[in-house]
Every structure is written in structure tokens, then in C-alpha cells.
Amino acid sequence: MLALSWGTTGASDRALYRKIDARILPLMFAAYFLQFLDKVLINYANIMGLQEDLGMHGQQFSWLATAFFIAYSVAEFPQGWLLQKFPPATVLGVNVFLWGVLVSSTAACRNYASLVAVRTLLGVFEAVITPALILITSQWYTRRESTPRFGLWYCGLGAGQIIGGLVSFAAQHGPRGTSLSGWRIMFVAVGLFNLIIAVLILLLLPNAPETTSWLSEAEKIRIRERLALDQAGTGRKVFRATALVEALFDTHVWVLFVLTILIVIPSGVVTTFSATLIRGFGYDPKAAALLNIPSGAVSIIATLGCTYAILIEFPRWLGIVLLMVPTLIGAGLMSFYEGGKAGVLAGIYLINFVVAPLALVYALAGVNTQGYTKKIAVNAVVAIGFGIANIIGPQTFLSWEAPGYISAKITIFAVNGAVIIVAIMLRLLYGWRNRRRINERQAELDALSSGRIDIRALEKLEGEDTDMRNKAFVYVY
């Protein structure tokens, strides 16, 4: 039996995880920040003359967003295969490099067809981001610890909104209608930054605790012990067809899938079209870019608040439900308020609370799934839900309804209410599974809670069993 070695005090563990946090979280944050910034750049380019420069018309801009997310969804399982076959940090770094090349290449587009081609390929490479970051986070942290870390790298979304607004504002001071239009300069600058971060990820982000040069052997053992006792981690990196089949027929996976779609439809609409909506209130492009910055601040505050609440045992499902309250108020103001610009603008800011629940969904997908193969499959399904929602969302923006876009606003209002219902269903499902499991295997749960259990046996169990087959596994919600 592997005894619980050094690190039995909380102080030792805190020192260890401060070191881990400082080395891996900034890189994961940067990766998520860049993939979101790459998506939102098209939003800002739209108010900087993109459509006029490339001769776009009608629904073509909406289809631009749709093409990206069709490719994003289709590429999830190939990217999952790469994560199964190769080290996850390496797969992430290579993809970040490739999408950086494509972001820079956007500046060379001269017509709608070339832009669609670039955005489609961009969707293929960015499809890796969510499965890779969920997998990497699960390799290091217990289930209680992982949710705040999901929140930290997920704040890259809000940072992308803020920095994107500032980049757009700066780029709009450049020339327009020429080969060096402001939006072209913006894509080149951001693309080059992508390449720098990709190199840093490839050089500095560890592929696993066991292969990390800046950890001592005792520290590596301690990480293994903590993950095994918590029934967390990713398990052994082996492909198991039975785990893949189980993932595709597991009810909780598909509830998470539906929940992701419902959350992301309004989230995607706002992040892709918020600057366009603000400009529709009569603001010029520079003002629209700056006025969209508070949306990012709201996203960050909501995300940090809901994910750090998990450390004081606040229920994850209830966090999702409560975040829908300001979102619904915001949707109502944005859709139906007729008292002036200020109220509608406040609605756009409030609706950004809907961004935060997705961090909790990512956390639930990570902590309530056991086994390497099943984790990859579940992460891919959730990411496909993200892509499908972003396919649906832009198509609710009908060009002939500009600048009011009433169909999009009504859709946002409706799906926000549906999120509450599905979140409650998910909580009931997890509660039912736990009650059944406790009744079946109380003895195993007692042994686990006492700490009198063979760590190697737990690691073997974690590597070979899934959450459905491991009767000692307890779902968190």
C-alpha cells in the first residue's frame, strides 16, 4: 500500500498547488482568451467595414458565423481522437499555432468565399479548446478544486470581450477601404500574438504531472494520492470502446448537451452580435466597440462568483439557476424595453450573466465523468453542443429585421427560461443516482471516506472503470 506521504498538512498542499496554478493556469487562460478573441474579432470587423470591403450582403455575415461552428462541431471527434492518441498539451499547442496562422491569413481575404474558407478551417482547429482544457484541468485537481480553476481559464471569454473592444477601437483609427484597412491590421496583430502563445504552450505547459520537470517525485506522488482518493483525475490513458459506448448512451451526458445548447444560444448571439446591436442604437463604430467592453466585465464577475462559490459548497445546479435571473431581466430589457438607449444597453450588459453557467457545465462534465476515454467523449459531446448552439444563434439574426432583430431577442428570452428547467432536471438525476449508489455500496463508501484504501487499487479502478461502473463514485452537483 502507498501510504499518504508528505503533504498530509493543508499548508503543504496549498504550497504545491500555488506552484501548479502559477505555471499552468496562465497558459490555459491565454488559450481560452485567444480562441474567444478570434471568434469575437469578426463581430468587431463587422462594424469596421468588413462587409463593405468584401461586398457582402443579406445573410452572408450570419452564414460566416455558421460556417465556423459547423466545422467546429464536425471536428470534435477527430480532435478527441488526437487527444486520446497524443499528449493533450501538445495537441493544444499545435492547434493554437495553426489557428494563429489562419487568423493572420484573414487579413488577406479579398472576397466572401475566401473568408468563408478561412473561418471554416479556423473552426476545425479551435474545436480542440474545450475538450483539451477540461482534460488538462482534470489531470491536476480534485473535483472540488477544479471548478474554480475552470472558472479562471474560462474568464478568458470576458477578457476577450474587453480586449477585443480595445483592439477594435485602436484599429478603427487606421485607414479604411484599402489593403491596410483597420480590420485587416487587427487580424494580423491578434494572429501573431496567437503564434507567440502557441510556442509558450508547447514549451511550458506540461502534458501530465508525471512528466513535469519542475515537480519533485514526492510532489508527483502527492498529486496521484489526492486524485485517487477523490476519484478524480483522468485515469490511465488507454482507449476503451465500452467507455465510448457508455458515454453515448449516458443520460447525464445528453442533459449536459441540451443544457449547453440552451446556455450558448443567447451567449453566442450576444458575443457575436452585441457590438452590432449597440451600433444599431445609433452609436458610431468606435463608440460601439467601447460600449461593448462592460459586457466582458460582467462575464468575468459572474464567472468568478459562481465558480468560487463551489469552495463554500454552493450547489452547482443552483448557481446555474440563479444566474438565469439577471439574464432573464437583461433579455426582457433588450427585447421589449422602449424607454431609451440606457435601458436597452443595461439589458445587453445583464444578459452577459448567461456566459457564466457554461463554466459550471464544463466543470460538471469534468468532475462527473470518470475514465480517460469517457472524459474525452463527454467533452466532445459538450463541445458539439456548443457548436450547434452557435449555428442556431446567428441564424436568428435576420437581416430584414435590422436593427431591431426581434426574432433573435425572443429566442434569447425563451431559451433562458428553459435553462432553469433543465438544470433542475440534472440535479434530480444526479441525486437519484447517488441515492441508488449509496444503497448498493455503502461499505465501499465507508472505506473510501476513512482513507484506509490502497491508492494503487484506486488508480487501477479509476483507469479501468467509468463513473457508471465504479460504484464508489459519487456525482457532485
XYZ file of C-alpha atoms in Angstrom:
477
model
C 0.000 0.000 0.000
C 1.147 3.517 -0.802
C 0.971 5.475 2.416
C -0.106 9.082 2.384
C 3.353 10.596 2.274
C 4.474 14.221 2.643
C 1.792 16.809 2.229
C -0.503 15.462 4.911
C -0.848 19.026 6.165
C -3.016 21.522 4.385
C -0.131 24.010 4.240
C 1.992 21.626 2.148
C -0.843 21.023 -0.296
C -1.531 24.744 -0.630
C 2.129 25.423 -1.414
C 2.134 22.645 -4.015
C -0.987 23.899 -5.757
C 0.146 27.520 -5.704
C 3.133 26.337 -7.712
C 0.914 24.368 -10.103
C -1.552 27.232 -10.525
C 1.202 29.729 -11.330
C 2.594 27.543 -14.101
C -0.416 26.118 -15.891
C -3.411 28.432 -15.324
C -1.982 31.471 -17.164
C -1.349 29.350 -20.266
C -4.830 27.798 -20.182
C -6.344 31.255 -19.652
C -4.353 32.604 -22.608
C -5.517 29.767 -24.869
C -9.189 30.260 -23.989
C -8.826 34.038 -24.228
C -7.374 33.789 -27.726
C -9.951 31.354 -29.084
C -12.704 33.656 -27.883
C -10.950 36.769 -29.168
C -10.570 35.079 -32.549
C -14.330 34.487 -32.623
C -15.305 37.982 -31.490
C -12.931 39.715 -33.927
C -15.426 39.036 -36.695
C -18.001 40.921 -34.606
C -15.742 43.967 -34.429
C -14.630 43.667 -38.049
C -18.303 43.841 -38.996
C -18.589 47.369 -37.604
C -15.260 48.347 -39.157
C -16.298 47.902 -42.782
C -15.727 44.172 -43.354
C -18.965 43.666 -45.275
C -18.449 46.732 -47.446
C -14.816 45.857 -48.246
C -15.666 42.285 -49.270
C -19.002 43.063 -50.971
C -21.093 41.028 -48.544
C -24.886 41.295 -48.358
C -28.043 39.753 -46.864
C -27.477 36.792 -44.536
C -23.866 36.278 -45.570
C -22.441 37.577 -42.287
C -24.691 35.216 -40.310
C -23.591 32.331 -42.512
C -19.981 33.274 -41.832
C -20.506 32.545 -38.143
C -22.488 29.408 -39.025
C -19.723 28.005 -41.260
C -17.219 28.349 -38.417
C -19.375 26.393 -35.981
C -20.368 23.682 -38.449
C -16.666 22.956 -38.867
C -16.175 23.315 -35.089
C -18.833 20.669 -34.381
C -17.716 18.230 -37.084
C -14.095 18.420 -35.928
C -14.811 17.500 -32.292
C -14.402 13.745 -32.643
C -11.220 13.937 -34.777
C -9.794 16.319 -32.192
C -10.904 13.897 -29.467
C -9.036 11.114 -31.257
C -5.900 13.285 -31.276
C -6.276 13.914 -27.531
C -6.597 10.153 -26.995
C -3.562 9.408 -29.161
C -1.152 12.219 -28.262
C -0.275 14.314 -25.170
C -3.060 16.887 -24.586
C -0.854 19.969 -24.086
C 0.996 19.197 -27.315
C -2.255 18.795 -29.250
C -3.484 22.094 -27.811
C -0.259 23.953 -28.661
C -0.167 22.742 -32.261
C -3.797 23.749 -32.784
C -3.221 27.207 -31.286
C -0.301 27.687 -33.700
C -2.395 26.621 -36.699
C -5.340 28.839 -35.814
C -2.920 31.737 -35.283
C -1.745 31.300 -38.867
C -5.359 31.356 -40.051
C -6.295 34.436 -38.014
C -3.413 36.308 -39.633
C -4.447 34.957 -43.039
C -7.894 36.532 -42.627
C -6.286 39.875 -43.466
C -5.501 38.568 -46.956
C -9.132 37.715 -47.813
C -10.474 39.670 -50.788
C -13.960 38.201 -51.152
C -16.664 36.355 -49.252
C -15.627 32.886 -50.496
C -12.059 33.212 -49.215
C -13.304 34.482 -45.861
C -15.667 31.510 -45.502
C -12.805 29.117 -46.278
C -10.546 30.668 -43.627
C -13.301 30.737 -40.991
C -14.201 27.105 -41.696
C -10.609 25.949 -41.186
C -10.416 28.124 -38.070
C -13.409 26.235 -36.674
C -11.597 22.911 -37.223
C -8.534 23.947 -35.215
C -10.375 25.802 -32.445
C -12.596 22.748 -31.812
C -9.857 21.363 -29.557
C -10.031 24.109 -26.943
C -12.789 22.962 -24.564
C -12.030 19.198 -24.522
C -8.305 19.887 -24.108
C -8.668 22.369 -21.248
C -11.209 20.230 -19.378
C -8.908 17.215 -19.746
C -5.791 19.111 -18.633
C -7.597 20.593 -15.614
C -8.824 17.138 -14.589
C -5.243 15.825 -14.588
C -4.204 18.125 -11.754
C -7.080 18.988 -9.404
C -9.630 17.273 -7.178
C -13.257 17.745 -8.092
C -13.825 20.490 -5.514
C -10.650 22.303 -6.541
C -11.203 22.012 -10.267
C -14.374 24.135 -10.564
C -12.697 27.439 -9.540
C -9.884 26.598 -11.965
C -12.419 26.049 -14.741
C -13.720 29.495 -13.855
C -10.282 31.097 -14.004
C -9.387 29.936 -17.502
C -12.976 30.451 -18.648
C -12.593 34.142 -17.709
C -10.615 34.342 -20.928
C -14.018 34.846 -22.541
C -14.726 38.052 -20.634
C -11.145 39.214 -21.162
C -11.632 38.606 -24.870
C -14.674 40.878 -24.873
C -12.742 43.640 -23.108
C -9.509 43.400 -25.091
C -11.443 42.887 -28.316
C -13.241 46.182 -27.768
C -9.969 47.994 -27.144
C -8.269 46.363 -30.151
C -11.225 47.281 -32.351
C -11.208 50.877 -31.092
C -7.489 51.182 -31.822
C -7.693 49.508 -35.230
C -10.528 51.807 -36.307
C -8.083 54.706 -36.291
C -6.252 53.043 -39.177
C -7.041 53.502 -42.888
C -10.274 52.109 -44.321
C -11.220 50.784 -47.734
C -7.588 49.981 -48.634
C -5.303 46.965 -48.483
C -4.425 48.106 -44.948
C -7.934 48.563 -43.618
C -8.209 48.695 -39.828
C -9.879 45.296 -39.573
C -7.055 43.690 -41.572
C -4.437 45.166 -39.225
C -6.468 43.843 -36.285
C -6.443 40.252 -37.582
C -2.696 40.316 -38.294
C -1.860 41.649 -34.815
C -4.019 39.108 -32.995
C -2.804 36.252 -35.207
C 0.824 36.996 -34.376
C 0.000 37.022 -30.670
C -1.589 33.570 -31.153
C 1.695 32.266 -32.545
C 3.642 33.526 -29.525
C 1.239 31.877 -27.069
C 1.319 28.635 -29.079
C 5.101 28.430 -28.709
C 4.823 29.084 -24.952
C 2.201 26.325 -24.584
C 4.371 23.842 -26.473
C 7.415 24.721 -24.368
C 5.939 25.291 -20.919
C 2.577 23.526 -20.456
C 3.126 20.005 -19.033
C 1.384 17.072 -20.673
C 0.870 15.291 -17.327
C 2.027 15.616 -13.704
C 4.226 12.525 -14.121
C 6.296 14.145 -16.889
C 6.664 17.565 -15.247
C 10.266 18.615 -14.683
C 9.507 21.224 -12.005
C 7.791 18.732 -9.665
C 9.704 16.516 -7.262
C 8.918 12.803 -7.075
C 7.223 13.352 -3.701
C 5.022 16.079 -5.221
C 4.035 13.818 -8.115
C 3.085 11.059 -5.678
C 1.018 13.501 -3.630
C -0.951 14.591 -6.705
C -1.636 10.947 -7.556
C -2.774 10.223 -3.995
C -5.163 13.174 -3.832
C -6.757 12.443 -7.209
C -7.127 8.750 -6.454
C -8.752 9.339 -3.065
C -11.108 11.876 -4.645
C -11.916 9.521 -7.555
C -10.885 12.436 -9.775
C -8.233 12.733 -12.464
C -8.400 11.248 -15.946
C -7.332 7.693 -15.228
C -4.906 5.742 -17.392
C -4.537 6.886 -20.979
C -5.990 3.818 -22.677
C -8.771 3.572 -25.241
C -11.824 1.588 -24.117
C -14.608 1.063 -26.636
C -17.062 0.195 -23.843
C -16.451 3.604 -22.247
C -17.105 5.343 -25.558
C -20.385 3.467 -25.992
C -21.356 4.242 -22.404
C -20.742 7.962 -22.976
C -23.036 7.979 -25.982
C -25.879 6.323 -24.039
C -25.443 8.036 -20.661
C -28.456 10.211 -19.779
C -26.442 12.792 -17.850
C -24.218 13.393 -20.902
C -27.185 14.321 -23.056
C -28.727 16.509 -20.365
C -25.410 18.398 -20.281
C -25.548 18.545 -24.085
C -29.022 20.114 -24.063
C -28.058 22.460 -21.235
C -25.024 23.603 -23.225
C -27.156 24.370 -26.286
C -29.683 26.355 -24.260
C -26.988 28.381 -22.491
C -24.874 29.043 -25.555
C -27.642 30.195 -27.918
C -28.060 33.526 -26.081
C -24.382 33.624 -25.103
C -23.269 33.152 -28.696
C -25.766 35.674 -30.011
C -24.615 38.333 -27.590
C -20.882 37.744 -28.026
C -21.130 37.636 -31.834
C -23.643 40.413 -32.374
C -23.526 42.654 -29.299
C -21.412 45.333 -30.991
C -23.788 45.230 -33.967
C -26.793 45.638 -31.657
C -25.152 48.578 -29.853
C -24.347 50.247 -33.145
C -27.994 49.811 -34.107
C -28.890 52.170 -31.258
C -27.276 54.986 -33.242
C -23.695 54.835 -31.938
C -20.741 55.100 -34.318
C -18.370 52.075 -34.642
C -15.755 53.455 -32.219
C -18.358 54.109 -29.518
C -19.962 50.698 -30.145
C -16.598 48.972 -29.576
C -16.010 50.799 -26.291
C -19.583 50.379 -25.065
C -19.266 46.619 -25.502
C -16.369 46.448 -23.009
C -18.585 46.330 -19.852
C -20.058 43.079 -21.192
C -16.687 41.443 -20.592
C -16.526 42.785 -17.050
C -19.972 41.327 -16.290
C -18.880 37.947 -17.713
C -15.748 37.840 -15.534
C -17.541 38.870 -12.326
C -20.326 36.329 -12.862
C -17.905 33.522 -13.748
C -15.590 34.059 -10.784
C -18.514 34.462 -8.412
C -20.291 31.250 -9.399
C -17.195 29.049 -9.653
C -15.579 30.199 -6.400
C -18.899 29.672 -4.605
C -18.209 25.948 -5.060
C -15.416 26.241 -2.465
C -18.075 27.029 0.160
C -20.155 24.058 -1.033
C -22.684 26.114 -3.010
C -24.652 23.772 -5.319
C -23.558 23.967 -8.935
C -27.047 23.427 -10.328
C -28.447 26.221 -8.152
C -25.688 28.526 -9.378
C -26.892 27.938 -12.945
C -30.489 28.672 -11.977
C -29.657 31.872 -10.073
C -27.505 33.202 -12.914
C -30.538 32.986 -15.159
C -32.372 35.628 -13.109
C -30.305 38.658 -14.199
C -30.046 37.077 -17.641
C -33.827 36.982 -17.978
C -34.089 40.578 -16.769
C -31.484 41.563 -19.334
C -33.278 39.674 -22.100
C -36.517 41.436 -21.226
C -34.880 44.874 -21.271
C -33.052 44.186 -24.513
C -36.104 42.746 -26.243
C -39.035 44.800 -25.039
C -37.869 47.955 -23.223
C -38.899 51.142 -25.013
C -37.730 53.768 -22.535
C -34.498 54.715 -24.293
C -30.968 53.571 -25.056
C -29.788 53.316 -21.451
C -32.309 50.607 -20.502
C -31.602 48.519 -23.597
C -27.860 48.887 -23.090
C -28.267 47.741 -19.480
C -30.152 44.720 -20.832
C -27.228 43.798 -23.091
C -24.844 44.009 -20.136
C -27.100 41.960 -17.829
C -27.618 39.235 -20.396
C -23.893 38.522 -20.206
C -24.591 36.705 -16.921
C -25.583 33.822 -19.210
C -21.920 33.352 -20.093
C -21.016 32.122 -16.586
C -23.215 28.971 -16.366
C -21.233 27.382 -19.173
C -18.198 27.294 -16.871
C -20.297 25.262 -14.414
C -21.396 22.922 -17.224
C -17.751 22.381 -18.187
C -16.989 21.680 -14.542
C -19.854 19.168 -14.255
C -18.675 17.410 -17.417
C -15.170 17.183 -15.985
C -15.911 16.135 -12.404
C -18.848 13.789 -13.046
C -17.122 11.673 -15.681
C -14.522 9.013 -14.923
C -12.108 7.266 -17.254
C -9.870 8.793 -19.952
C -11.883 7.615 -22.952
C -15.214 8.612 -21.489
C -13.909 12.033 -20.444
C -12.762 12.752 -23.989
C -16.073 11.560 -25.441
C -18.185 13.577 -22.978
C -16.079 16.691 -23.515
C -16.526 16.281 -27.266
C -20.319 15.940 -26.918
C -20.485 19.098 -24.794
C -18.294 20.942 -27.304
C -20.551 19.782 -30.147
C -23.499 21.232 -28.219
C -21.548 24.494 -28.033
C -21.037 24.409 -31.790
C -24.668 23.558 -32.594
C -25.920 26.408 -30.399
C -23.645 28.802 -32.218
C -25.005 27.530 -35.519
C -28.570 28.207 -34.366
C -27.897 31.565 -32.684
C -26.627 33.608 -35.656
C -29.457 32.353 -37.844
C -31.962 34.042 -35.532
C -30.460 37.353 -36.676
C -32.478 38.009 -39.813
C -31.046 40.782 -41.971
C -34.502 42.113 -42.882
C -35.296 42.662 -39.190
C -32.361 45.061 -38.648
C -31.790 46.976 -36.454
C -34.369 45.501 -34.038
C -33.700 41.775 -34.694
C -36.857 40.805 -32.821
C -36.598 37.064 -33.663
C -33.172 36.872 -32.019
C -34.377 38.722 -28.938
C -37.423 36.495 -28.446
C -35.232 33.382 -28.879
C -32.859 34.612 -26.170
C -35.738 35.217 -23.776
C -37.278 31.773 -24.373
C -34.162 29.619 -24.031
C -33.090 31.342 -20.820
C -36.261 30.077 -19.138
C -35.630 26.569 -20.481
C -32.149 26.533 -18.873
C -33.736 26.688 -15.410
C -35.924 23.653 -16.090
C -33.079 21.527 -17.485
C -30.706 22.476 -14.636
C -33.282 21.249 -12.100
C -33.680 18.008 -14.081
C -29.915 17.461 -13.975
C -29.830 17.931 -10.205
C -32.645 15.387 -9.764
C -30.808 12.886 -11.983
C -27.549 13.153 -10.010
C -29.402 12.935 -6.699
C -31.247 9.805 -7.812
C -28.020 8.139 -8.966
C -26.246 8.915 -5.701
C -29.091 7.575 -3.556
C -29.166 4.344 -5.537
C -25.383 4.012 -5.339
C -25.243 4.619 -1.579
C -27.867 1.947 -1.013
C -25.923 -0.533 -3.153
C -22.377 0.048 -1.940
C -22.336 1.660 1.495
C -19.382 -0.450 2.537
C -17.165 0.867 -0.277
C -18.119 4.477 0.549
C -17.210 3.929 4.208
C -13.802 2.553 3.222
C -13.171 5.482 0.901
C -14.115 8.113 3.483
C -11.881 6.514 6.140
C -8.819 6.785 3.897
C -7.981 3.100 4.575
C -7.770 2.150 0.953
C -4.968 1.091 -1.377
C -4.018 4.050 -3.590
C -2.779 1.740 -6.354
C -6.093 -0.099 -6.259
C -7.973 3.158 -6.569
C -5.811 4.256 -9.503
C -6.394 0.921 -11.200
C -10.120 1.300 -10.613
C -10.055 4.827 -11.959
C -8.200 3.753 -15.084
C -10.402 0.767 -15.874
C -13.868 1.803 -14.690
C -16.179 4.638 -15.642
C -18.387 6.635 -13.313
C -21.317 4.377 -14.211
C -19.485 1.155 -13.352
C -17.446 2.338 -10.371
C -19.919 2.020 -7.501
C -17.694 4.076 -5.210
C -18.041 7.106 -7.500
C -20.277 9.901 -6.184
C -21.725 12.532 -8.503
C -21.404 16.159 -7.414
C -23.991 18.774 -8.199
